[in-house]
Every structure is written in C-alpha cells, then in structure tokens.
Coordinates of C-alpha atoms in Angstrom, one line a residue:
Chain A
M1 CA 115.6 76.0 116.3
N2 CA 116.1 78.8 118.2
R3 CA 118.8 79.2 122.1
A4 CA 116.2 80.4 123.4
L5 CA 113.7 76.8 122.0
V6 CA 115.4 74.3 124.1
S7 CA 113.4 71.0 124.9
G8 CA 114.0 68.3 127.1
P9 CA 112.7 64.3 126.3
I10 CA 109.4 64.8 128.0
V11 CA 108.6 68.0 126.1
W12 CA 109.5 65.8 122.9
L13 CA 107.9 63.2 123.9
G14 CA 104.1 65.3 124.4
I15 CA 105.5 67.3 120.8
I16 CA 105.3 63.6 119.0
I17 CA 102.5 62.2 120.6
T18 CA 100.3 65.4 119.7
T19 CA 101.7 65.3 116.1
C20 CA 100.3 61.8 115.9
L21 CA 96.9 62.3 117.7
L22 CA 96.4 65.4 115.4
L23 CA 97.4 63.9 111.9
V24 CA 94.6 60.9 112.7
L25 CA 91.9 64.0 113.3
F26 CA 93.2 65.5 110.1
Q27 CA 92.4 62.2 107.9
T28 CA 88.9 62.5 108.7
A29 CA 88.7 65.9 107.7
L30 CA 91.7 66.3 104.8
W31 CA 89.2 68.3 102.4
L32 CA 89.1 71.1 104.4
V33 CA 93.1 70.6 106.4
I34 CA 94.8 70.7 103.2
P35 CA 93.1 73.6 101.6
V36 CA 93.2 75.2 105.0
L37 CA 97.2 74.4 104.9
L38 CA 97.2 75.8 101.5
A39 CA 95.7 79.3 102.5
V40 CA 98.2 79.5 105.2
V41 CA 101.2 79.3 102.9
A42 CA 99.5 81.5 100.2
Y43 CA 98.5 84.5 103.2
Y44 CA 102.2 83.9 104.0
L45 CA 103.5 84.3 100.3
L46 CA 101.2 87.1 99.8
S47 CA 101.4 89.8 102.3
P48 CA 104.2 91.7 101.5
L49 CA 102.5 92.9 98.6
V50 CA 99.7 93.5 100.7
N51 CA 101.7 95.5 102.8
M52 CA 103.8 96.5 99.6
A53 CA 99.9 98.0 98.4
M54 CA 99.3 99.7 102.4
A55 CA 102.8 101.3 102.5
R56 CA 101.0 102.7 98.7
G57 CA 98.1 104.2 100.6
L58 CA 95.7 101.9 100.2
T59 CA 93.5 100.5 103.3
R60 CA 93.8 97.1 104.3
A61 CA 90.7 95.5 102.9
R62 CA 91.7 97.1 99.2
S63 CA 94.6 95.8 99.2
V64 CA 93.6 92.2 100.4
L65 CA 91.2 92.7 97.7
I66 CA 93.6 93.5 94.7
V67 CA 95.8 91.0 95.4
T68 CA 93.1 88.2 96.2
I69 CA 92.2 88.8 93.0
L70 CA 95.5 88.5 91.0
L71 CA 95.9 85.2 92.7
T72 CA 92.1 84.5 91.7
L73 CA 93.0 85.2 88.1
F74 CA 95.9 83.2 88.5
L75 CA 94.7 80.2 89.8
I76 CA 92.0 80.1 87.0
M77 CA 94.5 81.3 84.3
I78 CA 96.8 77.3 85.6
G79 CA 93.6 75.8 85.4
L80 CA 93.0 76.9 82.0
I81 CA 97.0 75.8 81.1
L82 CA 96.0 72.3 82.9
A83 CA 92.6 71.7 82.4
P84 CA 93.6 70.0 79.0
K85 CA 95.9 68.0 80.3
I86 CA 93.8 66.7 83.1
S87 CA 90.7 65.8 81.5
S88 CA 93.2 63.7 79.1
M89 CA 94.6 62.1 82.4
I90 CA 90.1 61.2 83.3
H91 CA 90.2 59.9 79.7
N92 CA 93.4 58.2 79.6
G93 CA 93.6 57.4 83.2
P94 CA 93.3 53.4 83.5
G95 CA 95.6 53.4 80.7
K96 CA 98.2 55.1 81.0
I97 CA 98.8 54.0 84.3
K98 CA 98.8 50.3 83.2
E99 CA 101.7 51.6 80.5
Y100 CA 103.5 53.4 83.1
S101 CA 103.4 50.2 85.4
E102 CA 104.8 48.3 82.8
T103 CA 107.5 50.2 82.0
A104 CA 108.3 49.7 85.4
V105 CA 108.4 46.2 85.3
G106 CA 110.3 46.7 82.0
L107 CA 113.2 49.5 83.7
F108 CA 113.2 46.9 86.6
N109 CA 114.2 44.5 84.3
N110 CA 116.1 46.6 82.0
A111 CA 118.7 47.3 85.5
Q112 CA 118.5 44.0 86.5
Q113 CA 119.7 43.2 83.2
T114 CA 122.6 45.4 83.7
L115 CA 123.8 44.6 87.0
T116 CA 123.7 41.2 85.8
K117 CA 126.1 41.8 82.4
Y118 CA 128.7 44.3 84.6
F119 CA 128.8 42.1 88.1
P120 CA 128.3 38.9 86.7
F121 CA 128.5 37.1 90.3
L122 CA 125.3 38.8 90.6
H123 CA 123.7 36.3 88.7
H124 CA 124.8 33.0 91.1
A125 CA 123.8 35.2 94.4
P126 CA 120.6 33.7 95.4
P127 CA 117.6 35.8 96.0
P128 CA 117.3 38.1 99.1
A129 CA 114.4 35.7 101.1
Q130 CA 110.6 37.2 100.6
S131 CA 111.5 41.2 99.9
V132 CA 109.2 43.0 99.0
G133 CA 108.9 45.5 97.0
V134 CA 107.4 48.9 96.8
V135 CA 103.5 48.1 95.0
G136 CA 103.9 44.7 97.2
V137 CA 105.1 42.4 94.8
N138 CA 107.6 39.8 95.6
L139 CA 110.9 40.9 93.8
S140 CA 112.6 37.8 95.1
T141 CA 110.9 35.6 92.8
A142 CA 110.8 37.9 89.9
T143 CA 111.9 37.8 86.4
P144 CA 112.0 39.1 83.1
E145 CA 110.1 36.0 82.5
S146 CA 108.0 35.3 85.8
D147 CA 104.7 37.0 86.8
L148 CA 105.5 40.3 88.0
G149 CA 104.1 42.1 84.7
H150 CA 101.2 40.2 85.6
E151 CA 100.6 41.2 89.2
V152 CA 101.6 45.0 88.5
S153 CA 99.1 44.9 86.0
D154 CA 96.6 43.3 88.4
L155 CA 97.3 45.7 90.7
T156 CA 96.9 49.0 87.9
D157 CA 93.4 47.4 86.9
K158 CA 92.0 47.7 90.2
Y159 CA 93.3 50.4 91.2
S160 CA 94.0 53.0 88.5
G161 CA 90.2 54.1 87.6
D162 CA 89.8 55.7 91.1
I163 CA 92.6 58.5 91.2
A164 CA 91.7 60.4 88.2
L165 CA 88.1 60.6 89.8
E166 CA 89.5 60.6 93.5
L167 CA 91.6 63.9 91.4
L168 CA 87.9 65.4 90.6
H169 CA 86.7 65.2 94.3
W170 CA 89.5 67.3 95.2
I171 CA 88.2 70.6 92.5
P172 CA 86.0 72.2 95.3
S173 CA 88.2 71.9 98.2
L174 CA 90.6 73.5 96.2
L175 CA 88.4 76.3 95.3
L176 CA 88.4 77.6 99.4
I177 CA 92.6 78.4 99.0
P178 CA 91.3 81.4 97.7
Y179 CA 88.6 81.8 100.0
L180 CA 90.3 81.2 102.9
T181 CA 93.3 83.0 102.1
Y182 CA 91.1 86.7 101.0
F183 CA 90.0 86.3 104.8
F184 CA 92.9 85.1 106.8
L185 CA 94.9 88.3 104.8
L186 CA 91.9 90.5 105.7
D187 CA 91.1 89.4 109.3
G188 CA 94.8 87.4 110.1
P189 CA 96.2 90.6 112.5
R190 CA 92.5 91.3 114.1
F191 CA 91.9 87.1 114.8
K192 CA 96.1 86.9 116.0
R193 CA 95.0 89.7 118.8
F194 CA 91.5 88.0 119.7
L195 CA 94.3 85.1 120.6
V196 CA 96.5 86.9 122.7
Q197 CA 93.4 88.3 124.3
A198 CA 93.7 84.8 125.7
I199 CA 97.1 84.8 127.2
P200 CA 97.1 85.2 131.2
N201 CA 99.6 88.7 132.0
A202 CA 101.7 87.0 133.3
F203 CA 102.4 84.9 129.9
F204 CA 101.7 88.0 127.8
E205 CA 105.2 89.8 127.2
K206 CA 107.2 86.6 126.7
T207 CA 104.3 84.5 125.0
L208 CA 103.6 87.6 122.0
Y209 CA 107.5 87.5 122.0
L210 CA 107.6 84.1 120.8
F211 CA 104.7 83.9 118.5
Y212 CA 106.4 86.9 116.2
R213 CA 109.6 84.8 116.5
V214 CA 107.7 81.8 115.2
D215 CA 105.3 84.1 112.8
D216 CA 108.3 85.7 111.6
Q217 CA 110.5 82.5 110.6
L218 CA 107.6 80.8 109.0
R219 CA 106.9 83.7 106.8
R220 CA 110.3 83.3 105.7
Y221 CA 110.6 79.7 105.1
F222 CA 107.4 79.8 103.2
Q223 CA 108.8 82.8 101.0
G224 CA 112.5 80.2 100.9
L225 CA 110.6 77.6 100.4
L226 CA 108.8 78.8 97.3
A227 CA 112.3 80.0 95.7
L228 CA 114.0 77.3 96.2
T229 CA 111.8 75.7 94.4
A230 CA 111.8 77.9 91.2
L231 CA 115.1 77.9 90.9
D232 CA 114.8 73.7 91.8
A233 CA 112.5 73.7 88.5
M234 CA 114.3 76.2 86.3
C235 CA 117.9 74.0 87.0
L236 CA 115.6 70.9 86.7
G237 CA 113.3 72.0 83.7
V238 CA 116.2 73.1 81.6
G239 CA 118.2 70.3 82.0
L240 CA 115.4 67.6 80.8
W241 CA 115.0 70.2 77.8
L242 CA 118.6 69.4 77.3
L243 CA 117.4 65.7 77.8
G244 CA 115.2 66.3 75.4
I245 CA 111.9 64.9 77.4
D246 CA 108.0 65.9 76.5
N247 CA 107.0 68.8 79.2
P248 CA 110.6 69.2 80.9
F249 CA 109.0 72.4 82.6
L250 CA 105.9 71.3 84.1
L251 CA 107.6 68.3 85.1
A252 CA 110.3 69.4 86.9
A253 CA 107.5 71.9 88.4
I254 CA 106.0 68.8 89.8
A255 CA 109.2 67.1 90.6
A256 CA 110.5 70.4 92.8
V257 CA 106.9 70.9 94.4
M258 CA 106.7 66.6 95.0
A259 CA 110.5 67.9 96.9
W260 CA 108.5 69.6 99.7
L261 CA 108.0 66.5 101.3
P262 CA 111.4 66.4 102.8
Y263 CA 114.0 63.4 101.5
L264 CA 111.2 60.7 100.3
G265 CA 109.6 63.4 98.2
S266 CA 112.8 64.5 96.1
I267 CA 113.7 60.6 95.7
C268 CA 109.2 60.0 94.4
G269 CA 110.1 63.3 92.1
C270 CA 113.0 61.6 90.4
L271 CA 111.3 58.3 89.9
L272 CA 108.4 59.7 88.7
I273 CA 110.4 61.5 86.5
V274 CA 112.8 58.1 85.3
L275 CA 109.3 56.5 84.3
I276 CA 108.3 58.9 82.0
A277 CA 111.6 59.2 79.7
A278 CA 111.8 55.5 79.7
H279 CA 108.2 55.3 78.6
D280 CA 109.3 58.0 76.4
F281 CA 112.0 57.0 75.6
P282 CA 111.8 52.6 74.9
G283 CA 114.6 49.9 75.0
P284 CA 117.8 50.1 76.1
H285 CA 118.5 53.3 76.6
W286 CA 120.5 55.4 78.8
L287 CA 118.0 58.6 79.4
P288 CA 116.9 57.3 83.1
Y289 CA 120.4 57.2 84.5
E290 CA 121.0 60.7 83.1
V291 CA 118.1 61.9 84.2
V292 CA 119.5 60.4 87.5
G293 CA 122.3 62.1 87.5
L294 CA 120.9 65.3 87.0
F295 CA 118.4 64.7 90.2
V296 CA 121.2 63.8 92.0
A297 CA 123.3 67.1 90.4
V298 CA 120.7 69.1 91.3
R299 CA 120.0 68.1 94.7
L300 CA 123.6 69.1 95.5
L301 CA 123.5 72.1 94.2
D302 CA 120.4 72.7 96.1
D303 CA 121.8 71.7 99.2
F304 CA 125.0 73.6 98.7
V305 CA 123.8 76.4 97.1
F306 CA 120.1 76.8 96.8
L307 CA 119.2 76.2 100.4
P308 CA 121.5 78.2 102.6
L309 CA 121.0 81.4 99.8
T310 CA 116.5 80.6 100.4
V311 CA 115.0 78.7 103.2
G312 CA 118.5 78.8 105.6
R313 CA 119.0 76.9 108.4
S314 CA 116.5 78.2 110.9
M315 CA 113.9 75.7 110.6
E316 CA 116.1 73.1 109.9
M317 CA 115.7 70.0 112.1
H318 CA 118.1 66.7 113.3
P319 CA 117.6 64.6 109.9
L320 CA 117.1 61.5 111.6
V321 CA 114.2 62.9 113.5
T322 CA 113.1 64.0 110.1
V323 CA 112.8 60.6 108.4
L324 CA 111.4 59.0 111.1
M325 CA 108.6 61.4 111.7
I326 CA 107.4 61.7 107.8
L327 CA 107.6 57.6 108.5
L328 CA 105.6 57.5 111.8
G329 CA 103.3 60.5 110.1
G330 CA 102.9 57.6 107.2
A331 CA 102.5 54.3 109.8
V332 CA 99.6 56.7 111.4
A333 CA 97.6 58.0 109.0
G334 CA 98.9 56.9 105.6
I335 CA 99.3 59.2 102.6
S336 CA 97.4 62.1 104.5
G337 CA 100.0 61.4 107.4
L338 CA 103.0 61.9 104.8
L339 CA 102.1 65.2 103.4
L340 CA 101.2 66.7 106.7
V341 CA 103.3 65.1 109.2
M342 CA 106.0 68.3 109.2
P343 CA 103.5 71.6 108.9
V344 CA 101.8 70.3 111.8
L345 CA 105.0 68.4 113.5
G346 CA 106.8 72.4 113.0
V347 CA 103.5 73.8 114.6
V348 CA 103.1 71.4 117.5
M349 CA 106.8 71.5 117.8
V350 CA 107.0 75.6 118.4
I351 CA 104.0 75.7 120.9
G352 CA 105.4 72.8 123.0
Q353 CA 108.9 74.2 123.1
I354 CA 106.9 77.5 123.5
V355 CA 105.0 75.8 127.1
G356 CA 107.7 74.0 128.1
E357 CA 109.3 77.0 128.4
L358 CA 107.3 79.5 130.6
A359 CA 106.2 76.5 132.4
M360 CA 109.9 75.9 133.5
D361 CA 110.7 79.7 134.3
A362 CA 109.4 80.1 137.8
R363 CA 108.8 83.5 138.2
I364 CA 106.7 83.8 135.6
I365 CA 104.9 80.8 136.8
A366 CA 104.7 82.4 140.5
R367 CA 103.3 86.0 139.2
Y368 CA 100.8 84.0 137.4
R369 CA 99.7 82.3 140.9
H370 CA 100.2 85.6 142.3
A371 CA 97.7 87.2 139.7
C372 CA 95.4 84.8 140.2
E373 CA 95.1 85.2 143.6
L374 CA 94.7 89.0 143.2
R375 CA 91.7 87.4 141.6
R376 CA 90.4 85.1 144.1
R377 CA 90.9 87.3 147.0
R378 CA 88.9 89.8 145.0
A379 CA 85.5 87.6 144.1
R380 CA 85.0 86.1 147.4
A381 CA 85.9 90.5 149.2
D382 CA 82.4 90.7 150.6
L383 CA 81.3 87.1 151.1
T384 CA 82.2 87.3 155.5
H385 CA 81.0 90.8 155.7
E386 CA 77.7 92.0 155.8
R387 CA 75.6 94.0 153.4
Chain B
M1 CA 82.4 91.9 115.9
L2 CA 84.0 89.2 117.0
F3 CA 87.8 90.4 116.4
G4 CA 86.8 93.5 117.9
A5 CA 85.0 96.7 118.4
K6 CA 85.6 98.7 114.9
N7 CA 87.9 101.6 114.8
S8 CA 84.9 104.3 114.7
S9 CA 83.0 103.0 117.3
N10 CA 86.7 102.2 119.7
P11 CA 87.0 104.8 122.8
R12 CA 90.6 104.0 123.3
L13 CA 90.5 106.5 120.4
Q14 CA 90.3 109.4 122.2
L15 CA 92.6 107.9 125.2
L16 CA 95.5 107.8 122.8
K17 CA 94.8 111.0 121.1
D18 CA 96.3 112.7 124.9
V19 CA 99.2 110.7 124.5
V20 CA 102.6 112.4 123.8
L21 CA 103.9 109.8 121.7
F22 CA 100.4 109.9 119.5
K23 CA 99.8 113.8 119.5
D24 CA 101.0 114.4 115.9
L25 CA 98.9 111.6 114.4
S26 CA 95.5 112.5 112.9
M27 CA 92.1 110.1 114.1
R28 CA 92.9 107.9 110.8
E29 CA 96.2 107.3 111.2
L30 CA 95.3 107.3 115.5
A31 CA 93.3 104.4 114.2
M32 CA 95.9 102.6 111.7
V33 CA 98.8 102.8 115.6
D34 CA 95.5 101.6 118.0
S35 CA 94.4 98.9 115.2
L36 CA 97.9 97.1 116.0
M37 CA 97.6 97.6 120.1
H38 CA 96.9 95.1 122.7
E39 CA 94.3 96.0 125.6
R40 CA 95.3 94.5 128.9
R41 CA 93.8 94.6 131.8
Y42 CA 95.7 94.6 135.5
L43 CA 94.2 94.3 139.3
A44 CA 95.6 96.6 142.1
D45 CA 98.7 95.1 142.9
E46 CA 99.2 93.1 139.9
I47 CA 103.1 93.0 137.8
I48 CA 102.9 94.3 134.7
F49 CA 106.8 93.3 133.9
D50 CA 110.1 93.0 135.9
E51 CA 112.9 94.9 135.9
G52 CA 115.7 92.3 134.6
E53 CA 113.0 91.4 131.8
E54 CA 113.8 91.0 128.1
G55 CA 111.2 94.5 126.7
Q56 CA 109.0 94.6 123.7
G57 CA 107.0 96.7 124.0
L58 CA 105.6 100.7 125.4
F59 CA 102.9 100.5 127.6
V60 CA 100.3 103.1 127.2
V61 CA 98.2 103.8 131.0
L62 CA 95.0 104.1 130.0
S63 CA 92.9 104.3 133.3
G64 CA 94.1 103.5 136.5
R65 CA 97.9 104.0 138.2
V66 CA 100.9 102.5 137.5
K67 CA 104.3 102.7 140.2
I68 CA 107.3 102.4 138.2
A69 CA 110.5 100.9 141.2
R70 CA 114.0 99.3 141.4
F71 CA 114.9 96.7 143.7
A72 CA 117.4 98.3 145.4
S73 CA 117.1 98.0 149.2
P74 CA 114.7 99.4 150.0
L75 CA 112.6 99.2 146.7
E76 CA 113.1 102.2 145.2
M77 CA 110.3 104.1 143.9
L78 CA 110.8 106.4 140.6
I79 CA 107.8 107.1 139.5
E80 CA 103.9 106.7 139.3
L81 CA 102.5 106.8 136.5
G82 CA 98.7 108.1 135.8
P83 CA 95.7 107.5 132.6
G84 CA 98.1 109.0 129.1
A85 CA 101.8 108.4 130.1
F86 CA 103.2 105.6 128.5
F87 CA 106.1 103.7 130.1
G88 CA 108.8 100.7 129.0
E89 CA 109.5 102.7 125.7
V90 CA 113.1 101.9 124.9
A91 CA 111.8 98.6 124.2
L92 CA 110.9 100.0 121.0
L93 CA 114.0 100.4 119.9
D94 CA 115.8 97.6 121.0
Q95 CA 116.3 93.9 123.1
S96 CA 117.7 95.6 126.3
V97 CA 116.3 94.6 129.7
R98 CA 113.8 96.6 132.2
S99 CA 115.8 99.0 134.3
A100 CA 112.7 98.7 136.2
Q101 CA 109.4 96.8 137.5
A102 CA 106.6 97.8 137.2
R103 CA 103.6 97.1 139.3
A104 CA 99.8 98.2 139.2
L105 CA 99.2 100.3 141.9
E106 CA 95.4 99.8 141.2
D107 CA 93.5 98.6 138.6
V108 CA 94.5 99.6 135.7
Q109 CA 93.6 99.1 132.1
I110 CA 96.7 99.4 129.7
A111 CA 98.1 99.8 125.8
V112 CA 100.5 97.4 124.7
L113 CA 102.6 98.3 121.4
F114 CA 105.5 95.4 120.5
R115 CA 108.4 96.2 118.5
A116 CA 107.2 93.7 116.0
E117 CA 104.1 95.8 115.4
F118 CA 106.4 99.1 115.2
Y119 CA 109.0 97.8 112.9
S120 CA 105.4 96.7 110.9
L121 CA 104.2 99.9 110.7
L122 CA 108.1 101.0 109.7
E123 CA 107.9 99.0 106.4
T124 CA 103.9 99.6 105.8
H125 CA 103.1 103.4 107.4
S126 CA 106.5 104.5 107.5
A127 CA 105.0 108.7 107.5
I128 CA 102.7 107.1 110.9
A129 CA 105.8 105.7 112.6
S130 CA 108.4 108.0 111.6
R131 CA 106.2 111.0 113.8
I132 CA 106.0 108.6 117.3
S133 CA 109.6 107.8 116.4
F134 CA 110.3 111.8 116.5
Q135 CA 108.1 112.4 119.7
L136 CA 109.6 109.5 120.8
A137 CA 113.5 110.6 120.4
R138 CA 111.9 114.0 121.6
V139 CA 110.5 112.4 124.9
L140 CA 114.1 110.2 125.2
A141 CA 116.3 113.9 125.1
A142 CA 114.5 115.6 127.4
R143 CA 115.3 112.6 130.2
L144 CA 118.4 112.2 129.2
R145 CA 118.5 116.7 129.3
Q146 CA 116.9 115.5 132.7
A147 CA 119.7 113.4 133.8
V148 CA 122.8 115.5 133.1
A149 CA 120.9 117.9 135.2
N150 CA 120.5 116.0 138.4
T151 CA 124.1 114.5 137.7
D152 CA 125.4 118.1 137.9
R153 CA 123.0 119.8 141.0
H154 CA 124.8 116.2 142.2
H155 CA 127.8 116.8 142.0
E156 CA 127.7 120.8 142.8
A157 CA 126.0 119.4 146.4
A158 CA 128.8 116.9 146.8

C-alpha cells in the first residue's frame, strides 16, 4: 500500500481475523451496512463538487444542500428509468429466471457438443468423479438427454419467486443513501475532528498524518473506480451494441459495476451477458463466444490502459490475498461477505497497519507512558498531603 | 453540539485574532480557519513534538508556555513561547523534519493546523489561504534577516 506501512505476519493475522468477525457482524445488519457503504462512496465522489461550490463563495451548508439535491434528482431519474424494467421483472420474474436457467443448460450442452466435435477424444474421456456445478447439480453425469435440465428447473422453481420480492425489500434501505450522504458531507469534517480528540497527544501528529493519507487514498480510489466503471461501461456498451444485443449500455453498466468485486465480479458479469446473448439468439450461434472475446478484450484494455490511468496501483493488494479473502468472505458471511470483504479488508488493513506501526515506535510509546505518568502524578498530587 | 461548539460561541476566535499569521483575516474568515484546527491540551513537561520527527502542522499557543530546545550537549534552549505565539510553521510548507523539540513548560492549550487541512483551504478558500501564506512568508523573511544579522555579528566578533 505504501512504503511506511509494512506489516508483519502477526498484524496480518489480526487484520484477517478482525475482517472475518466484522463480516459476520455486518451480515446481521446488512440493510444498514450497504447504504452506509454506498453513502461513504458517494461522500468521496461528491466532496470535490462541494469544494468547488465552496470555492465560489457558498457556505458549506448551502453547497452540501445543492449537491445533495442534485444527487437526489439524479437517483429519482435513474429510478424512473429503471422502474418499468423492475416492475416487469417482478411480474415476469419466476418465468424469466426459469427461461434463463434453461438457456444456461442449453448453452452448457451446446459447448459440450462443440468441444466433442472439435476434440473427439473428449467423447471417450471418462467424466470426472462427482464434480459439482455452480448450481449444485452433478455435472459429471449430465448429458443433453439427462435430467440436468429438470434439476435446474426444480431449483429455479424453488428460489426464483423470492428473488424479485427480495429486491423490493432493499428500496427503503437504499433511500437512506442521499440522507446519509447529506450528513456525511455536512458534518464529515467536524466528525473527523471529534474522532481525533480521542487520540492521545503522543500519537496525535503521526496518527493524523496517516489518517489524512488514508483519506486521500480512499478519495482517489473511489473517484478512480468511478472513472474506470464509466470507461468499462462505455467500451462494453459499444461492443455489445455492435454485436446487436438489446439494451447494450444497461447490460454494460451492470457488468462494469459487478467488476467492483475483483476477479469473480468480472467473470460473473461476463457469464450474465453470455447467458442473455444465448437466450436472445437461440440455436447454434457464435454470439456467446464473441461476447466472451469482447470481455477478454475489455479486461486487457482495463488492466493495461484504464487501471493505471484511473485507480492506479496505490490500493493494490497481492492477487492471491485478494482471491483468498473473497473466498474467505464468502465462506464466513455468504453473498454479503463476497460483496463487503474488499472494502472491509481495506479499512481494517489500514487501521491494523497504523496501530502496528505506532506500537513498534519505541519513542512514541515512551512519550505516551511519560504523559500517562504526568497525568497520574497530577491526579494523586495532594492525596498524601494534609490540607 | 455533539461534534463541538458552533463558531459564534467559540472563545478561540479572539485568541486566534491576535496571532500574526491570521491578523489580516476577518472574523468570518477566521471562523473558517478555526473550523479546520484541532485543539490539544498538554500537561507541564509533556513533549509536544520531538526533534527529527516529520513535521505535519503549525502549532498556535492559546494558553500556557512552550519551550523550544535542541538536543545539543547540554540541551540548548532556543526560545520560550507564550499565548499568541506559533511554532512548527515550516511544516505547513514541506515535509521536512522538526529542527527542535517542543515541550510544555506549564499546562498549555494549543490549536493545530495540519498541512493537509491548509492545502484543502488553498483549494476551497484560496483568498484566505493566500493571506496566511503571505504573513507566513513575511515571518520567515524576518527570521532569515535575523539569522543573517546574527551570522554577521558572529563573524565580526570573531
């Protein structure tokens, strides 16, 4: 992350354990954690606008009010655009999900047949023992004629009815976002000063310096991430439009947002659009493979051009740590763990590294003990004297 | 208020008004600067910062006395500062290390303006920040003249 913050294995063990505990804790209040997280992202994205308004002579309160009103209008506009689609999803949800599941099975069978056609030896290859697919279906025994389709159909019948209604439950929570963002923007600096009051004098200057660096890094990270998402969505949208897929820019935006989850998000986004392409253009068609090619091309463009230009390498973590932590997050807290593990890890990592660094600084610890001793001496100054 | 007093009722403003760096600012502008400052209280003999530490901000003495000293042998006391004085001002400009140690001689109340906050002030309220910068430049120029005069006197005496 940076040169000054290098942690040892014990600090890292603490960081991982704390992250897992927080993920389990957050799972119980997900309705609050998600809006707070999104409001923090909005805070970092909108701060420059507030600063611009303040630079033009407006007070902080007025600047924040104007920016929040603009954000609310923007969200209402998005809501009005998406409302018919969400309504149709709720109305046709179970049926559509079933259709897409059947398409997925068809795509799988199609891919199997294509592979067998070009690589005949696969036809005689024994199936791997007890391999299990992503939907919990035993793929090793599945053939186009087998009951794979029935198993998927049963699963979708069981769960698809709840998915659309579950989305509706999130609307009140998401309405919290502009409200929280307003107060983060208005009272953020005062809240920071309030927190800083709790830092002992000996740690004050160093902690605050690291705090500002982290704050600055987070700001640049979220602003870069937004720029990266916009670039990704634009490139994918143009590609999907050229391939003739319906709603290309909406699908591209969804896939670009899914890519916020490192590695797995990109794969899931790609699979989603491949599925839609296969559903919209049934039959033997190269389109799904062209979509995969498009995703690979955009991914390469992302890694070599867009990422260095936007997010940069300041927040980069080792790829192995990233993937392991995503899997660990999923294991301890399910889907919420998958979604929250990276931001939670990022914050816990920084706090852990700061605490680790301060704890290793012998001079600062000595100054802290000296100050504590002065306070103790002051507190018991006249206890042994007669008044 | 949970997160601190409102500016209108903040007694720090009168104290800050007497600081040379802020003397060109109106009360409204001073309130803006004050909203960026952190208040700290140190007991007598407590170290405020150490010589050789990376400097991060400007310290303004609101009450009490502060001793600035160097780790020479014996400890060389450079100056004693009282209310209205400020120290560590070079840290507003760059990340250089502190050239001396600051220690509270008696219980002190200090307001701290961090470099990061000062830079954000440059972005959002450049007129205020430029007035502070101008005063800072004048203070540093006066110190440079004083240092040159001291050196000249030292050479003449030698």
